[in-house]
Coordinates of C-alpha atoms and ligand atoms in Angstrom, one line a residue:
M1 CA -48.4 26.8 42.8
L2 CA -48.8 23.4 41.1
T3 CA -48.4 24.8 37.6
Q4 CA -45.7 27.3 38.3
A5 CA -42.0 26.7 38.8
P6 CA -40.5 28.2 42.0
R7 CA -39.5 31.9 41.9
G8 CA -36.1 32.4 40.4
T9 CA -36.1 29.1 38.4
R10 CA -37.0 28.5 34.8
D11 CA -37.5 25.8 32.3
I12 CA -35.1 25.7 29.3
F13 CA -36.5 24.1 26.2
G14 CA -37.2 24.5 22.4
A15 CA -35.1 26.9 20.4
E16 CA -33.3 28.1 23.6
M17 CA -32.2 24.6 24.5
K18 CA -30.7 24.2 21.0
E19 CA -28.8 27.5 21.6
W20 CA -27.5 26.1 24.9
H21 CA -26.3 22.9 23.1
K22 CA -24.5 25.0 20.5
V23 CA -22.7 27.1 23.1
E24 CA -21.9 24.0 25.2
G25 CA -20.4 22.4 22.1
I26 CA -18.1 25.4 21.5
I27 CA -17.2 25.4 25.2
R28 CA -16.2 21.8 25.2
E29 CA -14.1 22.2 22.1
I30 CA -12.3 25.2 23.5
C31 CA -11.6 23.4 26.8
E32 CA -10.5 20.1 25.2
N33 CA -8.2 22.1 22.9
S34 CA -6.8 23.9 25.8
G35 CA -6.0 20.7 27.8
I36 CA -8.8 21.4 30.3
E37 CA -10.7 18.3 31.5
E38 CA -14.3 18.1 32.7
I39 CA -15.1 17.5 36.3
R40 CA -18.6 16.9 37.8
T41 CA -18.8 17.4 41.5
P42 CA -21.9 16.9 43.7
I43 CA -24.7 19.5 43.6
F44 CA -24.6 19.6 47.4
E45 CA -21.7 19.6 49.9
H46 CA -21.2 19.8 53.6
T47 CA -22.2 23.4 54.6
E48 CA -18.8 23.7 56.3
L49 CA -17.0 23.7 53.0
F50 CA -18.7 26.8 51.8
L51 CA -18.4 28.6 55.1
R52 CA -14.6 28.0 54.9
G53 CA -14.2 28.2 51.2
V54 CA -16.4 31.1 50.1
G55 CA -16.0 33.1 53.3
E56 CA -18.3 33.9 56.2
T57 CA -18.4 37.7 55.4
T58 CA -19.6 37.2 51.8
D59 CA -23.2 37.9 50.6
I60 CA -23.3 34.3 49.4
V61 CA -22.8 32.8 52.8
N62 CA -24.6 35.4 54.8
K63 CA -27.8 35.7 52.7
E64 CA -27.9 33.4 49.7
M65 CA -27.2 29.8 50.6
Y66 CA -29.8 27.0 50.4
T67 CA -28.9 25.2 53.6
F68 CA -30.9 22.4 55.2
N69 CA -30.4 19.5 57.5
D70 CA -30.8 16.1 55.8
K71 CA -32.5 13.2 57.4
G72 CA -29.2 12.2 59.1
D73 CA -29.2 15.7 60.6
R74 CA -26.1 16.8 58.7
S75 CA -26.0 20.4 57.5
I76 CA -26.0 20.3 53.7
T77 CA -25.8 23.2 51.2
L78 CA -26.8 23.3 47.6
R79 CA -23.7 24.6 45.9
P80 CA -23.7 28.4 45.6
E81 CA -20.6 28.4 43.4
G82 CA -18.3 25.9 41.7
T83 CA -14.8 26.4 43.1
A84 CA -15.1 25.2 46.7
G85 CA -16.3 21.7 45.5
I86 CA -13.4 21.5 43.1
A87 CA -10.9 22.5 45.8
R88 CA -12.4 19.8 48.0
A89 CA -12.0 17.2 45.2
Y90 CA -8.5 18.3 44.5
I91 CA -7.5 17.6 48.1
E92 CA -9.7 14.5 48.5
H93 CA -8.2 12.8 45.4
G94 CA -4.6 13.9 46.0
M95 CA -4.4 15.7 42.8
H96 CA -1.4 17.6 44.0
N97 CA 0.5 14.3 43.4
M98 CA -0.3 14.4 39.7
P99 CA 1.6 16.6 37.2
Q100 CA 0.7 20.2 37.7
P101 CA -1.2 22.2 36.8
I102 CA -4.5 20.4 37.0
K103 CA -6.9 22.1 34.6
L104 CA -10.6 21.4 35.1
Y105 CA -13.9 22.7 33.8
Y106 CA -17.5 22.3 34.7
L107 CA -20.3 23.0 32.3
S108 CA -23.8 24.2 32.8
S109 CA -23.6 23.2 36.5
P110 CA -26.6 24.2 38.4
I111 CA -25.8 26.9 41.1
F112 CA -28.2 27.9 43.8
R113 CA -28.5 31.3 45.5
Y114 CA -31.4 32.7 47.4
E115 CA -31.4 36.1 45.6
K116 CA -34.0 38.6 44.6
A117 CA -35.1 37.2 41.3
Q118 CA -34.9 39.6 38.3
A119 CA -33.6 39.7 34.7
G120 CA -30.2 38.0 34.8
R121 CA -30.5 37.0 38.4
Q122 CA -32.1 33.7 39.3
R123 CA -32.2 31.4 42.3
Q124 CA -31.1 28.4 40.2
F125 CA -28.8 29.3 37.4
H126 CA -26.0 27.6 35.6
Q127 CA -22.3 28.2 35.3
F128 CA -19.5 27.2 33.0
G129 CA -16.3 27.5 35.0
V130 CA -12.6 26.7 34.7
E131 CA -10.2 26.0 37.6
M132 CA -6.4 25.8 37.1
L133 CA -4.6 24.4 40.1
G134 CA -1.0 24.0 40.9
S135 CA 0.7 27.2 39.7
F136 CA 1.5 30.6 41.2
S137 CA 2.8 31.9 37.9
P138 CA 1.1 34.9 36.2
A139 CA 1.1 32.7 33.0
Q140 CA -1.6 30.6 34.7
D141 CA -3.8 33.7 35.2
A142 CA -3.4 34.7 31.6
E143 CA -4.2 31.2 30.4
A144 CA -7.4 31.1 32.4
I145 CA -8.5 34.5 31.2
S146 CA -7.6 33.5 27.7
V147 CA -10.1 30.7 27.8
A148 CA -13.0 33.0 28.7
S149 CA -11.9 35.5 26.2
R150 CA -11.7 33.0 23.4
L151 CA -15.1 31.7 24.2
I152 CA -16.6 35.2 24.1
E153 CA -14.7 36.0 20.8
T154 CA -15.7 32.7 19.2
L155 CA -19.4 33.3 20.0
G156 CA -19.1 36.8 18.5
V157 CA -20.3 38.6 21.7
K158 CA -20.0 42.3 21.2
D159 CA -19.8 45.2 23.6
I160 CA -18.1 43.2 26.3
E161 CA -15.1 44.4 28.3
L162 CA -12.5 42.6 30.2
R163 CA -11.8 44.4 33.5
L164 CA -8.7 43.4 35.4
N165 CA -7.4 44.2 38.9
S166 CA -5.1 42.8 41.6
L167 CA -6.0 42.5 45.2
G168 CA -2.5 41.6 46.2
C169 CA -1.5 39.0 48.8
P170 CA -3.0 39.0 52.3
E171 CA -0.3 41.4 53.5
C172 CA -1.1 44.0 50.8
R173 CA -4.8 43.4 51.5
S174 CA -4.4 44.3 55.1
V175 CA -2.6 47.5 54.2
Y176 CA -5.4 48.4 51.8
N177 CA -8.1 47.4 54.2
K178 CA -6.7 49.9 56.7
R179 CA -6.7 52.7 54.2
L180 CA -10.1 51.8 52.9
R181 CA -11.6 51.6 56.3
E182 CA -10.3 55.1 57.0
F183 CA -11.8 56.4 53.8
I184 CA -15.1 54.7 54.5
G185 CA -15.1 55.9 58.1
E186 CA -15.1 59.4 56.8
N187 CA -18.2 58.8 54.6
I188 CA -20.0 56.2 56.7
E189 CA -23.2 58.1 57.2
H190 CA -23.8 58.2 53.4
L191 CA -23.6 54.4 53.0
C192 CA -26.4 51.9 52.8
P193 CA -27.1 49.8 56.0
T194 CA -25.4 46.7 54.5
C195 CA -22.3 48.6 53.8
K196 CA -22.2 50.1 57.3
D197 CA -22.0 46.5 58.4
R198 CA -19.4 45.6 55.8
Y199 CA -17.2 48.4 57.0
E200 CA -16.6 46.6 60.2
K201 CA -16.3 43.0 58.9
N202 CA -14.9 43.3 55.4
P203 CA -14.5 46.8 54.0
L204 CA -13.5 45.5 50.6
R205 CA -17.1 44.3 50.1
V206 CA -18.2 48.0 50.0
L207 CA -16.5 48.4 46.7
D208 CA -18.8 45.7 45.3
C209 CA -22.0 47.3 46.5
K210 CA -24.6 48.0 43.8
E211 CA -26.4 50.8 45.6
E212 CA -26.1 54.1 43.8
K213 CA -25.3 56.1 46.9
C214 CA -22.5 53.8 47.8
Q215 CA -21.2 53.8 44.3
S216 CA -21.0 57.6 44.2
I217 CA -18.8 57.5 47.3
I218 CA -16.7 54.5 46.3
K219 CA -15.6 56.2 43.1
D220 CA -13.2 58.3 45.1
A221 CA -11.9 55.5 47.3
P222 CA -8.2 54.8 47.4
S223 CA -6.9 52.3 44.9
V224 CA -5.8 48.9 45.9
L225 CA -3.1 49.0 43.3
D226 CA -1.3 51.7 45.3
C227 CA -1.0 49.2 48.2
L228 CA 0.6 46.3 46.3
D229 CA 4.1 45.2 47.4
E230 CA 6.8 44.7 44.8
E231 CA 6.1 41.0 44.2
C232 CA 2.4 41.5 43.8
T233 CA 3.0 44.4 41.5
A234 CA 5.4 42.4 39.3
H235 CA 2.9 39.5 39.2
F236 CA 0.1 41.8 38.0
E237 CA 2.3 43.4 35.4
K238 CA 3.3 40.1 34.1
V239 CA -0.3 39.0 33.7
Q240 CA -0.9 42.2 31.7
E241 CA 2.2 41.7 29.6
I242 CA 1.2 38.1 28.6
L243 CA -2.4 39.2 27.9
T244 CA -1.1 42.0 25.7
E245 CA 1.2 39.6 23.9
M246 CA -1.8 37.3 23.3
G247 CA -3.7 40.3 21.8
I248 CA -6.4 40.2 24.5
K249 CA -7.8 43.6 25.3
F250 CA -8.5 44.6 28.9
T251 CA -8.8 47.7 31.1
V252 CA -7.4 47.9 34.6
D253 CA -10.1 48.7 37.1
P254 CA -9.0 49.0 40.7
K255 CA -12.7 48.8 41.8
I256 CA -13.1 45.2 40.8
V257 CA -13.1 43.1 44.0
R258 CA -15.4 40.2 43.2
G259 CA -17.9 38.8 45.7
L260 CA -15.9 35.9 47.2
D261 CA -13.4 36.1 50.0
Y262 CA -10.9 33.6 48.6
Y263 CA -9.4 35.8 45.9
T264 CA -5.8 36.9 46.0
R265 CA -3.9 38.9 43.4
T266 CA -5.6 38.8 40.0
V267 CA -9.3 39.3 39.8
F268 CA -11.3 40.0 36.6
E269 CA -14.7 40.4 35.1
F270 CA -16.2 40.4 31.6
V271 CA -18.9 43.0 31.6
T272 CA -21.5 44.0 29.0
N273 CA -24.1 46.8 28.8
S274 CA -26.4 44.7 26.6
I275 CA -28.4 43.1 29.3
G276 CA -29.1 45.8 31.8
A277 CA -27.9 46.1 35.3
Q278 CA -26.8 42.5 35.8
G279 CA -24.1 42.8 33.2
T280 CA -21.3 40.7 34.7
V281 CA -21.2 37.7 32.4
C282 CA -18.0 36.2 33.8
G283 CA -16.0 36.7 36.9
G284 CA -12.9 35.1 38.3
G285 CA -9.4 35.4 39.8
R286 CA -6.6 33.8 41.6
Y287 CA -7.2 32.0 44.9
D288 CA -3.9 31.0 46.4
K289 CA -5.2 30.4 49.9
L290 CA -8.3 28.4 49.3
I291 CA -6.8 24.9 49.0
E292 CA -4.9 25.5 52.2
E293 CA -8.0 26.9 53.9
C294 CA -9.8 23.8 53.0
G295 CA -7.2 21.5 54.5
G296 CA -4.8 20.9 51.6
Q297 CA -1.2 21.9 50.9
V298 CA -0.2 25.4 49.8
T299 CA -1.4 25.5 46.1
G300 CA -1.5 28.3 43.6
A301 CA -4.8 28.4 41.7
V302 CA -6.8 30.6 39.4
G303 CA -10.2 30.2 37.7
F304 CA -13.5 31.8 36.7
G305 CA -17.2 31.2 36.6
L306 CA -19.4 32.3 33.7
G307 CA -23.1 32.6 34.0
M308 CA -24.7 30.6 31.2
E309 CA -28.0 32.5 31.4
R310 CA -26.3 35.8 31.2
L311 CA -24.2 34.7 28.3
L312 CA -27.3 33.5 26.4
L313 CA -29.2 36.7 27.3
T314 CA -26.4 38.7 25.8
L315 CA -26.3 36.6 22.6
E316 CA -30.1 37.0 22.3
A317 CA -30.0 40.7 23.0
Q318 CA -27.4 41.2 20.3
N319 CA -28.5 38.7 17.7
G320 CA -32.3 38.6 18.1
K321 CA -34.6 35.9 19.4
F322 CA -33.3 32.3 19.1
C323 CA -35.2 30.6 16.4
D324 CA -35.5 26.9 15.8
E325 CA -35.0 25.8 12.2
P326 CA -36.7 22.5 12.2
Y327 CA -35.1 19.8 10.1
K328 CA -35.7 16.1 9.6
D329 CA -34.4 13.9 6.9
I330 CA -37.6 12.0 6.3
Y331 CA -41.2 11.5 7.4
I332 CA -42.6 8.0 7.1
G333 CA -46.4 8.4 6.8
A334 CA -48.9 5.5 7.0
I335 CA -52.3 4.4 5.8
G336 CA -54.1 1.6 7.6
D337 CA -53.0 -0.6 10.3
R338 CA -50.3 -2.6 8.4
G339 CA -48.8 0.6 7.1
F340 CA -48.9 2.1 10.6
V341 CA -47.0 -0.8 12.2
K342 CA -44.5 -0.9 9.3
S343 CA -43.8 2.8 9.4
Q344 CA -42.7 2.5 13.0
A345 CA -40.1 -0.1 12.1
V346 CA -39.0 1.7 9.0
A347 CA -38.4 5.0 11.0
Y348 CA -36.7 3.0 13.7
N349 CA -34.3 1.4 11.3
L350 CA -33.5 4.6 9.5
R351 CA -32.7 6.2 12.8
K352 CA -30.3 3.4 13.5
E353 CA -28.6 4.2 10.2
G354 CA -28.2 7.8 11.4
F355 CA -31.1 9.5 9.7
K356 CA -33.5 11.9 11.4
A357 CA -36.7 10.0 10.6
E358 CA -40.1 10.6 12.0
C359 CA -43.4 8.7 11.7
D360 CA -47.0 9.0 13.0
T361 CA -47.3 8.0 16.6
V362 CA -50.4 10.0 17.3
G363 CA -53.0 8.5 14.8
R364 CA -53.3 11.4 12.4
S365 CA -55.2 11.3 9.1
V366 CA -53.0 11.1 6.0
K367 CA -53.6 14.7 5.2
A368 CA -52.7 15.8 8.7
Q369 CA -49.6 13.6 8.5
M370 CA -48.4 15.5 5.5
K371 CA -49.1 18.9 7.1
Y372 CA -47.1 17.7 10.1
A373 CA -44.2 16.5 7.8
N374 CA -44.0 20.0 6.5
K375 CA -44.1 21.6 9.9
I376 CA -41.2 19.6 11.2
G377 CA -39.1 20.4 8.1
A378 CA -38.9 16.9 6.6
K379 CA -36.8 16.9 3.4
Y380 CA -38.5 13.8 2.1
S381 CA -41.6 11.8 2.8
V382 CA -43.2 8.5 1.9
I383 CA -46.6 6.9 2.8
L384 CA -46.8 3.3 3.6
G385 CA -50.0 1.3 3.0
D386 CA -51.0 -2.2 2.0
R387 CA -50.0 -1.6 -1.7
E388 CA -46.6 -0.2 -0.9
I389 CA -45.9 -3.2 1.5
D390 CA -47.2 -5.9 -0.9
E391 CA -45.4 -4.5 -4.0
D392 CA -42.3 -3.4 -2.1
S393 CA -42.5 0.1 -3.7
V394 CA -42.9 3.5 -2.2
S395 CA -43.2 7.0 -3.7
L396 CA -40.4 9.0 -2.2
K397 CA -41.4 12.7 -2.3
N398 CA -38.9 15.5 -2.2
M399 CA -40.8 18.0 0.0
E400 CA -38.9 21.0 -1.4
T401 CA -39.3 20.4 -5.1
G402 CA -42.4 18.1 -5.0
D403 CA -40.6 15.6 -7.2
V404 CA -41.7 12.0 -6.7
Q405 CA -39.6 8.9 -7.3
E406 CA -40.7 5.2 -7.2
I407 CA -38.2 3.2 -5.2
K408 CA -38.0 0.0 -3.2
L409 CA -38.8 0.2 0.5
S410 CA -35.4 -1.1 1.4
E411 CA -33.7 1.6 -0.7
I412 CA -35.0 4.6 1.2
A413 CA -31.7 5.1 3.0
K414 CA -29.7 5.0 -0.2
Y415 CA -31.9 7.7 -1.9
I416 CA -32.2 10.1 1.0
A417 CA -28.4 9.9 1.6
K418 CA -27.8 11.5 -1.7
Ligands
ATP501 P1 -23.3 39.5 40.7 O1 -22.3 40.6 41.1 O2 -24.0 39.8 39.5 O3 -24.1 39.1 41.9 P2 -21.4 37.5 41.5 O4 -20.2 38.3 41.7 O5 -22.3 37.1 42.6 O6 -22.3 38.3 40.4 P3 -20.0 35.1 40.7 O7 -20.2 34.5 42.1 O8 -18.6 35.5 40.4 O9 -21.0 36.3 40.5 O10 -20.6 34.2 39.6 C1 -20.1 34.1 38.3 C2 -21.1 34.5 37.3 O11 -22.3 33.7 37.5 C3 -21.6 35.9 37.3 O12 -20.7 36.7 36.5 C4 -22.9 35.8 36.6 O13 -22.8 35.7 35.2 C5 -23.4 34.5 37.1 N1 -24.4 34.7 38.2 C6 -24.1 35.0 39.5 N2 -25.2 35.1 40.2 C7 -26.2 34.8 39.4 C8 -27.7 34.7 39.5 N3 -28.3 34.9 40.7 N4 -28.4 34.4 38.4 C9 -27.8 34.3 37.2 N5 -26.5 34.3 37.0 C10 -25.7 34.6 38.0
MG502 MG1 -23.9 37.9 43.5

């Protein structure tokens, strides 16, 4: 117990951490360039927000939330998704009074869901997400989708498909729910126990079931697209028209419903076959009722959440194991106590000048220090002892070529900058 992280959590470090930083850097660039600003909301919120926002018939709320009473006896929940907190912030800070749309992103935000831990499914994972609030236009849907698509393209992710659907407005949805319930009713005995339950409460959820026996029935279910009214159809067509004009490839898949209750009209997923069964890397859609549901004004909004772990798993599966190429500008070795003390200050000052400098903080022998310098990929090295300090002269060694040059101690920066 003591030496093992809780089930469904993991440590990120080493070469993998570097890969995260790289991906995060690209995400920030794409977002800033698209006029999307970062927001950081609390990791926990009042439980009520998720009950309202995410929906009481969803798996997340029913089975997956980390909910507890705090010492003040308030019900608190660790965020199981990113959108509800942002909807709350939008209302709380009167963002509807600012020029619309409000375009926000969150990056590597920890998300908590009590799920069966397996490859690509953790209990604490991390999401990058984008929310665009304040527009009902299909252009906003296309803009949101284009951000995810551009990230995937920039990272060179292969074998990934954008699947698009529309769930229509609540009126269309109720027409569809009726049809779907009839269809499911005829096949109910073949469904899994959870789906039997969903049939009553929220038949749409059945389409999202991952059980094979349910999937085999669902494939013949009526299509939601046949139930869309004129306006919702036109909206969906416009989204497709804009994406096509942008050169973004997609397939329309009427079985995509997403796991959250708040979606209206457009929903989408980016799915890959590279990482096994948990292949949905990114999912999102329009949620025109959420702000209102949470106590704000009627506000059109669209967004997505992208699982960082699944994205990185995909990159690793396609490009091979992440490898760390160590690199340091210089290693400042030491002999004797004066050299040891001096080397600390020299390394410190070089770092202040922007160089990646390392020195001995462990107490290695000179031979071991040079071995270490090699291991960390130092391009140059010096060794400081009494003679070097007294004569203000060091032998700067180029670790690649083996060339040695006598220079002044104060001139290290000048030489390694070349
Ligand atoms: P799934 O169908 O795989 O359960 P979901 O519909 O619950 O996914 P969302 O709530 O839309 O997923 O979350 C967006 C993204 O977050 C997913 O596409 C996925 O990449 C990632 N994600 C969701 N749940 C987990 C998890 N338990 N562990 C790791 N990543 C996850
Ligand atoms: Mg899920």
